[in-house]
PDB file of C-alpha atoms in Angstrom:
ATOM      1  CA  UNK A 150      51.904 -22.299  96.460  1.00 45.00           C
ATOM      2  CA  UNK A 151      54.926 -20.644  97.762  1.00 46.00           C
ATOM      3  CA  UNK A 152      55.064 -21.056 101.764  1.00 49.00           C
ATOM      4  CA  UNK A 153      54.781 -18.302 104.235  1.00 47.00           C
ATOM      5  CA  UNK A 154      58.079 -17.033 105.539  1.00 48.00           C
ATOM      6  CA  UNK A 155      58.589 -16.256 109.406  1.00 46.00           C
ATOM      7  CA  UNK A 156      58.639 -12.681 108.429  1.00 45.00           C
ATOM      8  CA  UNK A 157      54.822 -12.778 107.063  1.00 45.00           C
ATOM      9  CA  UNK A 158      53.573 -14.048 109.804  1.00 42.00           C
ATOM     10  CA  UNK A 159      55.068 -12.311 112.063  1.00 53.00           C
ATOM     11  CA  UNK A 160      53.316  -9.100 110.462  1.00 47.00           C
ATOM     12  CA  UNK A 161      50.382 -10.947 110.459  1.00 53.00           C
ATOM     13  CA  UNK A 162      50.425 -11.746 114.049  1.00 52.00           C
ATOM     14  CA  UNK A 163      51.474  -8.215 115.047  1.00 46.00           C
ATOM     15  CA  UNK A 164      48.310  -6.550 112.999  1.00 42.00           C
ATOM     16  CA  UNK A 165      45.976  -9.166 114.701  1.00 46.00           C
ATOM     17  CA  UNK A 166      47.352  -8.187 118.275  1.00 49.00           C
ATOM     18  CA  UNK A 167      47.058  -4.108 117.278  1.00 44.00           C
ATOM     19  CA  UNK A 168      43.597  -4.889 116.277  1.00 44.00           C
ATOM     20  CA  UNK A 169      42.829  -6.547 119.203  1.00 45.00           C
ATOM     21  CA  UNK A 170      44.155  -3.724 121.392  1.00 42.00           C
ATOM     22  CA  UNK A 171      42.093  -1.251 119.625  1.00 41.00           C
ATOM     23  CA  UNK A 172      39.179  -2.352 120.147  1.00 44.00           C
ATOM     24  CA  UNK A 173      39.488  -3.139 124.147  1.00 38.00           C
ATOM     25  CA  UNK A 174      40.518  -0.042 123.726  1.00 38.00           C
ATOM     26  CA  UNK A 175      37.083   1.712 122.327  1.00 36.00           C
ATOM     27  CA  UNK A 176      35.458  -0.855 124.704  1.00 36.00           C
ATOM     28  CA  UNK A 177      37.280   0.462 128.039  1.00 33.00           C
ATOM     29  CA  UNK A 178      36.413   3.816 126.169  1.00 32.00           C
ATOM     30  CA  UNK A 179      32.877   3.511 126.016  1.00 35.00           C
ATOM     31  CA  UNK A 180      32.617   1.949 129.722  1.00 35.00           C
ATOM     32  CA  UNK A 181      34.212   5.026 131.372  1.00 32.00           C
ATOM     33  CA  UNK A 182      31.852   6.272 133.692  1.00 46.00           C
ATOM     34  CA  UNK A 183      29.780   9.392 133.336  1.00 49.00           C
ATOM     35  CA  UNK A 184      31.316  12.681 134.940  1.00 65.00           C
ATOM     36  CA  UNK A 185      30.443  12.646 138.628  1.00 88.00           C
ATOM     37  CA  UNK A 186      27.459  14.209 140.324  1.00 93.00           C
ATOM     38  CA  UNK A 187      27.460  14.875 144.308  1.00 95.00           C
ATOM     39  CA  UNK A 188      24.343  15.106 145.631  1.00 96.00           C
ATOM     40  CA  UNK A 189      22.566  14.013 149.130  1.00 96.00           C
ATOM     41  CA  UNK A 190      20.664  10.642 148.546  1.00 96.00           C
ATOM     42  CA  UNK A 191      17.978  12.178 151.155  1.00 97.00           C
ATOM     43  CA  UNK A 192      16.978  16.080 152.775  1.00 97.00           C
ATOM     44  CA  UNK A 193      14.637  16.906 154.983  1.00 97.00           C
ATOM     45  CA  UNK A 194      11.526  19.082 154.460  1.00 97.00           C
ATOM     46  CA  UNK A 195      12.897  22.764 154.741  1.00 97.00           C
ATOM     47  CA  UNK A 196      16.372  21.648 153.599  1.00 98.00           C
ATOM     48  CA  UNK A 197      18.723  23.631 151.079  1.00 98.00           C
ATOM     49  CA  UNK A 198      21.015  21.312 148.934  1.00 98.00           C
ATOM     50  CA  UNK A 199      23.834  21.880 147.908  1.00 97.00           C
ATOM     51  CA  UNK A 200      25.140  19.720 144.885  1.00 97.00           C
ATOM     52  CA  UNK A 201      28.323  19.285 143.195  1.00 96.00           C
ATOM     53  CA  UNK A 202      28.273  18.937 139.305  1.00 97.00           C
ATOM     54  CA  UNK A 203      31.144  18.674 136.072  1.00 95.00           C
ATOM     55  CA  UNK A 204      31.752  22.614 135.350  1.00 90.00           C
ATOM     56  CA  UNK A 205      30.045  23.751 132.706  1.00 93.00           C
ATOM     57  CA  UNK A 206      26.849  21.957 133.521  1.00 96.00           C
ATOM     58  CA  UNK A 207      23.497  22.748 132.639  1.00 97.00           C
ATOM     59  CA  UNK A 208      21.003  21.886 135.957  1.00 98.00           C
ATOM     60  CA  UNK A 209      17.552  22.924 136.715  1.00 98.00           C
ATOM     61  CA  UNK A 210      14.841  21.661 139.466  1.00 97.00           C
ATOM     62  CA  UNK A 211      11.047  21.531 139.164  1.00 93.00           C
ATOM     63  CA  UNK A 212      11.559  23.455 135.879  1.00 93.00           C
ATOM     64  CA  UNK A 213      13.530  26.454 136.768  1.00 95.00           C
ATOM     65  CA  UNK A 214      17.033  26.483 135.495  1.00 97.00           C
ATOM     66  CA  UNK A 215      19.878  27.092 138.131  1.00 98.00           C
ATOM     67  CA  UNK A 216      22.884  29.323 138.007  1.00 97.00           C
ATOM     68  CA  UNK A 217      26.133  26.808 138.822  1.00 97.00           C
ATOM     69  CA  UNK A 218      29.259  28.453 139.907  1.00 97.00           C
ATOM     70  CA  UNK A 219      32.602  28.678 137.890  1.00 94.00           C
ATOM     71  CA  UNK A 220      33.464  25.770 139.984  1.00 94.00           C
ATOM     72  CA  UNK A 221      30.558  23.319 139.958  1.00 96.00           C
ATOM     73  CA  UNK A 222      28.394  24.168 143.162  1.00 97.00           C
ATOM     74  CA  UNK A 223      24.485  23.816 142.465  1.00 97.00           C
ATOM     75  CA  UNK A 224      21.650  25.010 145.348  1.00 98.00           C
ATOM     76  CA  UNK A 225      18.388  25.170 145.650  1.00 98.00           C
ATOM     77  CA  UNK A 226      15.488  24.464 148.455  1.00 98.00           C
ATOM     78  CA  UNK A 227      13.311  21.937 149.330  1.00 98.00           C
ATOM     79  CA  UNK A 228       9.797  23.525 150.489  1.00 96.00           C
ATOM     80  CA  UNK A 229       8.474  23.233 154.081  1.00 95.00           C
ATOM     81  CA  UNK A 230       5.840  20.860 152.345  1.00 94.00           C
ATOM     82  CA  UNK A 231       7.323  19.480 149.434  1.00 96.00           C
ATOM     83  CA  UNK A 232       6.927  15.224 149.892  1.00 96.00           C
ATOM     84  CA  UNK A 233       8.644  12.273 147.604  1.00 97.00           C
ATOM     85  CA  UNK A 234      11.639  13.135 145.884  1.00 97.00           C
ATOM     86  CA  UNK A 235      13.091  15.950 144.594  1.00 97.00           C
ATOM     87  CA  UNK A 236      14.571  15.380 140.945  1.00 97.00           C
ATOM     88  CA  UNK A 237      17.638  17.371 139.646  1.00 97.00           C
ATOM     89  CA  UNK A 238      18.042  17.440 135.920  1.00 97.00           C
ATOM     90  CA  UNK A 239      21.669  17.646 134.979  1.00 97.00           C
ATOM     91  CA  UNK A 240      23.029  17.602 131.420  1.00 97.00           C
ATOM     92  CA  UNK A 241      27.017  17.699 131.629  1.00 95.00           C
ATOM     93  CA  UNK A 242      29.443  18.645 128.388  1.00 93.00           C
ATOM     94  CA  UNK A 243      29.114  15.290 126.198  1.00 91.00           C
ATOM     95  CA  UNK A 244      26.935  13.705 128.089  1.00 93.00           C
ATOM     96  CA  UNK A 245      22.944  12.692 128.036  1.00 95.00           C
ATOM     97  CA  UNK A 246      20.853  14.018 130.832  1.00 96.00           C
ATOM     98  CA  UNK A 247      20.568  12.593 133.828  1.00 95.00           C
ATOM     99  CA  UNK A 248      17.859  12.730 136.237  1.00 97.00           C
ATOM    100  CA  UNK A 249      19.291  12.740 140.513  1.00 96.00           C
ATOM    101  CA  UNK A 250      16.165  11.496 142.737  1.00 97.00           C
ATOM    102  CA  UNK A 251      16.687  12.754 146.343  1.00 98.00           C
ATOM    103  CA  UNK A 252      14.365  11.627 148.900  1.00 98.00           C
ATOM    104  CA  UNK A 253      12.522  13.922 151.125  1.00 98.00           C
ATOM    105  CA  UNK A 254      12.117  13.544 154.121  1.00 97.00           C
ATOM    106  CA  UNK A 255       9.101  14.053 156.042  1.00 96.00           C
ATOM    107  CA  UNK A 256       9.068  16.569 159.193  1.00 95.00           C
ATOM    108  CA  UNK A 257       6.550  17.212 162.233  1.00 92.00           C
ATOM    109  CA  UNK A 258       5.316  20.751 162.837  1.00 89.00           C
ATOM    110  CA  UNK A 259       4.110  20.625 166.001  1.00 85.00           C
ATOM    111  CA  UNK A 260       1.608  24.008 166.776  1.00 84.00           C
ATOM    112  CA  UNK A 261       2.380  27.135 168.350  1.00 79.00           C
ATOM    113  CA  UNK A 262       0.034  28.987 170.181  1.00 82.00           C
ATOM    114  CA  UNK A 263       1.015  33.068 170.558  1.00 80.00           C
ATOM    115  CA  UNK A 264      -1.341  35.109 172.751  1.00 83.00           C
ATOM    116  CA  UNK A 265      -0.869  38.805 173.433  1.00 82.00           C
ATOM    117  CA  UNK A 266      -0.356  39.589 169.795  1.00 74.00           C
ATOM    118  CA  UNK A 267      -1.910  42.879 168.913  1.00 75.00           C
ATOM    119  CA  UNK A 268      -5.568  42.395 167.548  1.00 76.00           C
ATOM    120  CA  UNK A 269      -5.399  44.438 164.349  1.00 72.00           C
ATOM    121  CA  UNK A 270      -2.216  42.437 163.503  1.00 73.00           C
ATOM    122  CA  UNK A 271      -3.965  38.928 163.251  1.00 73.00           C
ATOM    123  CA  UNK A 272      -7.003  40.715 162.064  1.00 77.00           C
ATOM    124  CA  UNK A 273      -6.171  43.738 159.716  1.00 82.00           C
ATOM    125  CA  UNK A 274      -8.723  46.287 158.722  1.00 88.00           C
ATOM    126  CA  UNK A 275      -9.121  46.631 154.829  1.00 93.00           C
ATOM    127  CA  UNK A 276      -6.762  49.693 154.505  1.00 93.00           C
ATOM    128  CA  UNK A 277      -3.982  47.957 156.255  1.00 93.00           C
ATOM    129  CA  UNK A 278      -4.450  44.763 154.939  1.00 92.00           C
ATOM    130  CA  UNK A 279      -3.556  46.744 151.280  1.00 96.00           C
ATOM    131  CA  UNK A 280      -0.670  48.108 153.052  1.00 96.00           C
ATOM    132  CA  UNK A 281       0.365  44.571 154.172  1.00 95.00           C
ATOM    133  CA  UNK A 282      -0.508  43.520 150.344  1.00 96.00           C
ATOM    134  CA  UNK A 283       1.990  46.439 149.198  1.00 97.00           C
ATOM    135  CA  UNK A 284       4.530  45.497 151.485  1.00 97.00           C
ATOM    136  CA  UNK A 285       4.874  41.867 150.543  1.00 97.00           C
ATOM    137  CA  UNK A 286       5.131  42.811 147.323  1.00 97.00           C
ATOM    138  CA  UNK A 287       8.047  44.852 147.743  1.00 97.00           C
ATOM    139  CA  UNK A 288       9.678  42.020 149.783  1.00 97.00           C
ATOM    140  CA  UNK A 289       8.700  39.407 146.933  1.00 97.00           C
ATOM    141  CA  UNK A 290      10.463  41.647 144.251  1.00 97.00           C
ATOM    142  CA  UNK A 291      13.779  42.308 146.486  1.00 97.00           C
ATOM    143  CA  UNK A 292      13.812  37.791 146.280  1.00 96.00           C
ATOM    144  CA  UNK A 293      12.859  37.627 142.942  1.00 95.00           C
ATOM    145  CA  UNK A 294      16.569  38.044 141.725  1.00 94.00           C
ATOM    146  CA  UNK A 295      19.892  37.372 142.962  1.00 97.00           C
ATOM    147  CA  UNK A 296      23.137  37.555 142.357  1.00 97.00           C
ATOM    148  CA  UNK A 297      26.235  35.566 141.723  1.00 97.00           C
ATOM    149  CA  UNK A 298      27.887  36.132 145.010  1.00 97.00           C
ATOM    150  CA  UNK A 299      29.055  33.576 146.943  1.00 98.00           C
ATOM    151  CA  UNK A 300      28.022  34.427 150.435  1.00 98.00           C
ATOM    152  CA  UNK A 301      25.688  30.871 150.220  1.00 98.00           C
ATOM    153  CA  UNK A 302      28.675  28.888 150.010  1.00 97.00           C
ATOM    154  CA  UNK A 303      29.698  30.272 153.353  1.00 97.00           C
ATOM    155  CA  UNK A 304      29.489  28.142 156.821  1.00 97.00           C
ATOM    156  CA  UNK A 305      26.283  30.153 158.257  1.00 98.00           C
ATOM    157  CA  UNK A 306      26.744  31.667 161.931  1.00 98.00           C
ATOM    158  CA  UNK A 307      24.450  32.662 164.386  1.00 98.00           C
ATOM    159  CA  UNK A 308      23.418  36.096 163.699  1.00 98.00           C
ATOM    160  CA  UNK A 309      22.364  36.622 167.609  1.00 98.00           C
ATOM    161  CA  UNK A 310      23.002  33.951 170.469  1.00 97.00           C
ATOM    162  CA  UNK A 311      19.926  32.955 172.357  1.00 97.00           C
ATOM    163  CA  UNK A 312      17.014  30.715 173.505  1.00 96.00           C
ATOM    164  CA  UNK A 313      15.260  29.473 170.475  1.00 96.00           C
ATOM    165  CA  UNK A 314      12.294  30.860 171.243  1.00 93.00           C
ATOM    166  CA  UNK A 315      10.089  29.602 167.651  1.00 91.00           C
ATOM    167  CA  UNK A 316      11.011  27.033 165.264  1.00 93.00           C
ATOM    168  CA  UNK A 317      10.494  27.135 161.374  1.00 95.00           C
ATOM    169  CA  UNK A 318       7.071  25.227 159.333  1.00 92.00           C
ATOM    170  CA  UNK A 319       5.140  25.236 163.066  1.00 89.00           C
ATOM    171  CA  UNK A 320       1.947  26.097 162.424  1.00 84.00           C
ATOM    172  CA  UNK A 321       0.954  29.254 164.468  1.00 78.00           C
ATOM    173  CA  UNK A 322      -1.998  30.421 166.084  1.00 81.00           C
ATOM    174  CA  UNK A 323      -2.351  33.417 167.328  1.00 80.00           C
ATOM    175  CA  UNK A 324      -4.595  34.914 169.565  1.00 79.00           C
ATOM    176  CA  UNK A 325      -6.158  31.487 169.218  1.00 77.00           C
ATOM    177  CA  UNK A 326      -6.825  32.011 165.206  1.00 77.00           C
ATOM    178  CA  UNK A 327      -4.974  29.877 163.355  1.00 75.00           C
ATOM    179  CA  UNK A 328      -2.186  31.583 160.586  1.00 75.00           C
ATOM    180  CA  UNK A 329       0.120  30.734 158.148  1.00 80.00           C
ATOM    181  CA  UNK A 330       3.362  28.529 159.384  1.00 87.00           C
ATOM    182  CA  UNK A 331       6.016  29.789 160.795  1.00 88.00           C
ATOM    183  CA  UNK A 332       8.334  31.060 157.964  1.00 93.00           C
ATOM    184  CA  UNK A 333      11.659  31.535 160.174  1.00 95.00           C
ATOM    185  CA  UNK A 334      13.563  30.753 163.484  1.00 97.00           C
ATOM    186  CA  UNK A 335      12.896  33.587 166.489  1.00 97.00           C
ATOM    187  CA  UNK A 336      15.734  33.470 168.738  1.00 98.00           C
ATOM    188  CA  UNK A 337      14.959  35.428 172.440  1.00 97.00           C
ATOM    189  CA  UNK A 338      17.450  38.269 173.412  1.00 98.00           C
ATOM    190  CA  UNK A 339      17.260  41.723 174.730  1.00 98.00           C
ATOM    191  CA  UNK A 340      16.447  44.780 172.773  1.00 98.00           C
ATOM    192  CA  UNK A 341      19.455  46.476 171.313  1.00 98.00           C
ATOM    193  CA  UNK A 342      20.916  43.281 171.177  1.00 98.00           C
ATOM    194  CA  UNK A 343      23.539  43.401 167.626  1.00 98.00           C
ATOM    195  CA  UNK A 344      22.524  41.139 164.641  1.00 98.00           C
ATOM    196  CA  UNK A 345      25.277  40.262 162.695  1.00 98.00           C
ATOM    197  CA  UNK A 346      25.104  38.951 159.250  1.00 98.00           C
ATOM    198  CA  UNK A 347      25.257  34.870 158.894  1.00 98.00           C
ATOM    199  CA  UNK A 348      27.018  35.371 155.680  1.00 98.00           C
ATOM    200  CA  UNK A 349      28.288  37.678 152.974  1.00 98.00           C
ATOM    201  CA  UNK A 350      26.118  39.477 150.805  1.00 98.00           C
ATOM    202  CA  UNK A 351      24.382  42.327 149.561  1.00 98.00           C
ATOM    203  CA  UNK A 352      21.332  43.949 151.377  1.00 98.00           C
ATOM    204  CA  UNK A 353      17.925  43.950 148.915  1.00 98.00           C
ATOM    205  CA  UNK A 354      15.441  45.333 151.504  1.00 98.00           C
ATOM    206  CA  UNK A 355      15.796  47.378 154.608  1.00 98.00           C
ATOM    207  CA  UNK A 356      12.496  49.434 156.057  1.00 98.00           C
ATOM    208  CA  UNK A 357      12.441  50.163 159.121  1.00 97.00           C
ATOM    209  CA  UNK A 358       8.656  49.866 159.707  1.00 96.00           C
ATOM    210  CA  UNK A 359       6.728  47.620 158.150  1.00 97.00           C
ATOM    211  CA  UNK A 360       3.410  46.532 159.500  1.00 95.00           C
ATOM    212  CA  UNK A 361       4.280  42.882 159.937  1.00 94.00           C
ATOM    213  CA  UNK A 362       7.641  42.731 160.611  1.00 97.00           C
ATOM    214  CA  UNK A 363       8.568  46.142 161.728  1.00 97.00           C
ATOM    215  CA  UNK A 364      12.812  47.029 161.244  1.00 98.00           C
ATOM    216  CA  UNK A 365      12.985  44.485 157.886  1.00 98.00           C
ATOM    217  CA  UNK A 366      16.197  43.738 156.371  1.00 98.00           C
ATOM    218  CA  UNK A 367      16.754  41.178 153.147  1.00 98.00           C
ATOM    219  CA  UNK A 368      20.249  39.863 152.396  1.00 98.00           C
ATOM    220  CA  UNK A 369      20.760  38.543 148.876  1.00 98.00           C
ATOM    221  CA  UNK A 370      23.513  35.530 149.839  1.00 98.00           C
ATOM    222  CA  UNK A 371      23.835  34.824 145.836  1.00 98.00           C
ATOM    223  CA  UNK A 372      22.285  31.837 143.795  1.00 98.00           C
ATOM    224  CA  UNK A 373      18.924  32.919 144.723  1.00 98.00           C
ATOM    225  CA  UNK A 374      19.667  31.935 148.795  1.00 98.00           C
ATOM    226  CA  UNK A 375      18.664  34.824 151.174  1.00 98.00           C
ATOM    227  CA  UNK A 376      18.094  35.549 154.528  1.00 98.00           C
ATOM    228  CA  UNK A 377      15.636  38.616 156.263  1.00 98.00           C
ATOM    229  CA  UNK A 378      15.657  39.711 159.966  1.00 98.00           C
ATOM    230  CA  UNK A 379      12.396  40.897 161.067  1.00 98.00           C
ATOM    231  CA  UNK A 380      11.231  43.056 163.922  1.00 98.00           C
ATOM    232  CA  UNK A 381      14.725  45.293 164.817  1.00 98.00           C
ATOM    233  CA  UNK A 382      14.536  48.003 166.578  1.00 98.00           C
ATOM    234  CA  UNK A 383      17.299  49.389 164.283  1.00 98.00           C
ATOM    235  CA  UNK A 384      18.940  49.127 161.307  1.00 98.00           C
ATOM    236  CA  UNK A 385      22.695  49.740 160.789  1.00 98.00           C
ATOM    237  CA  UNK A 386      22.535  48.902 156.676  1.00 98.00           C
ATOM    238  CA  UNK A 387      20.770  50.282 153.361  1.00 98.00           C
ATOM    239  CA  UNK A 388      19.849  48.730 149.921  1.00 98.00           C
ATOM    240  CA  UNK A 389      23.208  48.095 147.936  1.00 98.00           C
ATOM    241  CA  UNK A 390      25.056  47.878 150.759  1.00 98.00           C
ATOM    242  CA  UNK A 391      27.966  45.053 150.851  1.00 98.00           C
ATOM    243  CA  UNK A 392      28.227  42.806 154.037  1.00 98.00           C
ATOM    244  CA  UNK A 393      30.581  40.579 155.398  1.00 98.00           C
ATOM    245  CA  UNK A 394      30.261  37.380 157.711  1.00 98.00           C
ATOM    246  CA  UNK A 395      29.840  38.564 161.425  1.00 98.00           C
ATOM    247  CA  UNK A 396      29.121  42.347 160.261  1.00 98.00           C
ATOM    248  CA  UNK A 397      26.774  44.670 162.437  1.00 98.00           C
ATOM    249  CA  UNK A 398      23.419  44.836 160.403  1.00 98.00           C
ATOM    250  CA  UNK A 399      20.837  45.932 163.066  1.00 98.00           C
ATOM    251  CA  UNK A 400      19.853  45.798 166.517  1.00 98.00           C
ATOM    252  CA  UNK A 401      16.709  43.517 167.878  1.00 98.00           C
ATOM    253  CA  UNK A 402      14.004  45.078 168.651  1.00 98.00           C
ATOM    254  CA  UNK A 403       9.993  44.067 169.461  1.00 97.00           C
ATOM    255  CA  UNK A 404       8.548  45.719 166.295  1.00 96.00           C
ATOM    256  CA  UNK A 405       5.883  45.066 163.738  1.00 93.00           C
ATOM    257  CA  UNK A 406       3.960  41.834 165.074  1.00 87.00           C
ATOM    258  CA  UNK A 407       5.654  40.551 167.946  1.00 90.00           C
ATOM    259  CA  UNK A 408       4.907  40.129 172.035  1.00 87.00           C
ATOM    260  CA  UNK A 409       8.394  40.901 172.713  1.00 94.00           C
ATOM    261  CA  UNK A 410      12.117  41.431 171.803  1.00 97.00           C
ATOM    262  CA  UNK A 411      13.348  38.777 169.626  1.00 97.00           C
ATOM    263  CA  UNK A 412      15.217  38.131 166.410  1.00 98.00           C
ATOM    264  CA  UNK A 413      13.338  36.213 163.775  1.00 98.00           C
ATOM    265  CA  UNK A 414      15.724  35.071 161.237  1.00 98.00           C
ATOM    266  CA  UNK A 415      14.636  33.617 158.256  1.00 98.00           C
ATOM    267  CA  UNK A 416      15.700  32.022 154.834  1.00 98.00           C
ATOM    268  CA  UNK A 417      14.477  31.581 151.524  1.00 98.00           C
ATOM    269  CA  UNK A 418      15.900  30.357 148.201  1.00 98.00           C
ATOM    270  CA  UNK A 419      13.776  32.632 146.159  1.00 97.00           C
ATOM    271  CA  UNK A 420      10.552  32.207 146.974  1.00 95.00           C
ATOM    272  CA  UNK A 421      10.988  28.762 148.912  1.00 97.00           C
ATOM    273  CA  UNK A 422      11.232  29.105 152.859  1.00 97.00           C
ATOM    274  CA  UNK A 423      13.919  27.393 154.268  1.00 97.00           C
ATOM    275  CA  UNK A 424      15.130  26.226 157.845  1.00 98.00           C
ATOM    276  CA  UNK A 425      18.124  28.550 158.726  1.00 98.00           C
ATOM    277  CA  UNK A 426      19.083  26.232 161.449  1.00 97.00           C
ATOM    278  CA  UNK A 427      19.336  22.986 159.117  1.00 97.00           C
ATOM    279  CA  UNK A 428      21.539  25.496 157.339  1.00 97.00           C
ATOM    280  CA  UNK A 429      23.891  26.254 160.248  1.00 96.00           C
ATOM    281  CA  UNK A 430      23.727  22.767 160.808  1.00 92.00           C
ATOM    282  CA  UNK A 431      25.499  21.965 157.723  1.00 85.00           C
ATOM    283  CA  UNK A 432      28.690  24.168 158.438  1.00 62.00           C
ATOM    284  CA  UNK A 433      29.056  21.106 162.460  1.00 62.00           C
TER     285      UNK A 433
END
């Protein structure tokens, strides 16, 4: 058998060693973590999240598919009583899906008792309990879509400085019967004091006398987050009309059911109620 010259094995040895690198290679390959998704490990009841995922995502939560933003930003809201953990379903570009548990965090709602509120308010007859049914209907249609602006993404300000005067998800009775919870935050200032908008964003709603909530106005934020300002005693804005941050919308007022001048600002991420001051809380 001839021998094996110094040249053969050398070629030998240097195909082992390329061999060898290639597959660490396909192993430190395959261990690369996934794309990374930013999300809060816990949120409160009343909470909107705001999560970061890869672009070109697809997420959705509790079955309904969200809209994500050219540069990764996912939102949605955690009900007043949702309870466990909230699961976000994200399926990045080449990747499996992946399921994000968030806890939630339980809140207390104390109760608020409200006395002085107009009888036929807390007690409607039948034809202006339809009129209150045709009314929320309007307002659930103006939430019911959004669009893809990014007024959301904003740090929220105070549309009115003020005594907080009524707190979001307290439960409410008035005229000592008990209602629904509170769906907002009612900060106490004079009449004709200027609201100005928390955020960009384009104005879905404005009546100036409903039954309820007397001078209404909706602002579509984008993403499906929204805020409405009940009770003005006017309004400075009409549907399609584009608002900046800090913007005159309205003036308050002490209309629809209330026992005095206040601004009751609230929030929703389309049909969800959410705390607006957990929101401004997140822009400290």
């Amino acid at each position: 058998m001839k021998p094996k010259t110094a040249t053969s094995l050398s070629v030998h040895g240097l195909v082992f060693w390329l061999l060898a690198l290639l597959c660490l290679t396909f192993a430190w390959v395959e261990q690369l973590p996934a794309a990374e998704v930013v999300a809060p490990a816990h949120v409160q009841q009343g909470e909107l999240v705001y999560a970061r995922v890869p672009s070109g995502s697809r997420v959705s939560y509790e079955g309904r598919a969200l809209d994500v933003t050219d540069y990764g930003t996912a939102v949605f809201g955690i009900g007043r009583d949702a309870a466990g953990v909230a699961r976000l379903h994200v399926t990045s570009p080449g990747q499996a899906e992946r399921v994000v548990e968030i806890e939630i965090r339980p809140r207390d709602w104390p109760i608020e008792r409200i006395n002085g509120v107009p009888p036929k308010t807390v007690s409607p007859p039948p034809e202006i309990a339809r009129r209150i049914a045709r009314e929320q209907k309007k307002v659930a249609a103006a939430r019911a879509d959004s669009s893809h602006g990014l007024g959301f993404a904003e740090h929220f300000v105070w549309p009115v400085r003020g005594r907080i005067s009524g707190r979001f998800g307290n439960q409410r009775v008035y005229n000592g019967t008990p209602g629904s919870a509170h769906s907002g935050m009612d900060i106490a200032v004079p009449a004709g004091t200027l609201v100005k908008a928390p955020a960009s964003g384009t104005v879905v709603l404005a009546e100036p006398d409903m039954y309820l909530t007397g001078g209404t106005v909706l602002i579509d934020h984008g993403y499906g987050v929204g805020s409405n300002f009940l009770h003005l005693s006017k309004l400075d804005v009409a549907v399609g009309d584009q608002v900046k941050q800090g913007e005159i919308i309205g003036e308050v007022g002490a209309t629809g059911r209330a026992t005095g001048p206040h601004l009751h600002w609230g929030m929703t991420w389309f049909a969800t109620r959410i705390d607006p001051l957990l929101v401004l809380q997140r822009g400290n």
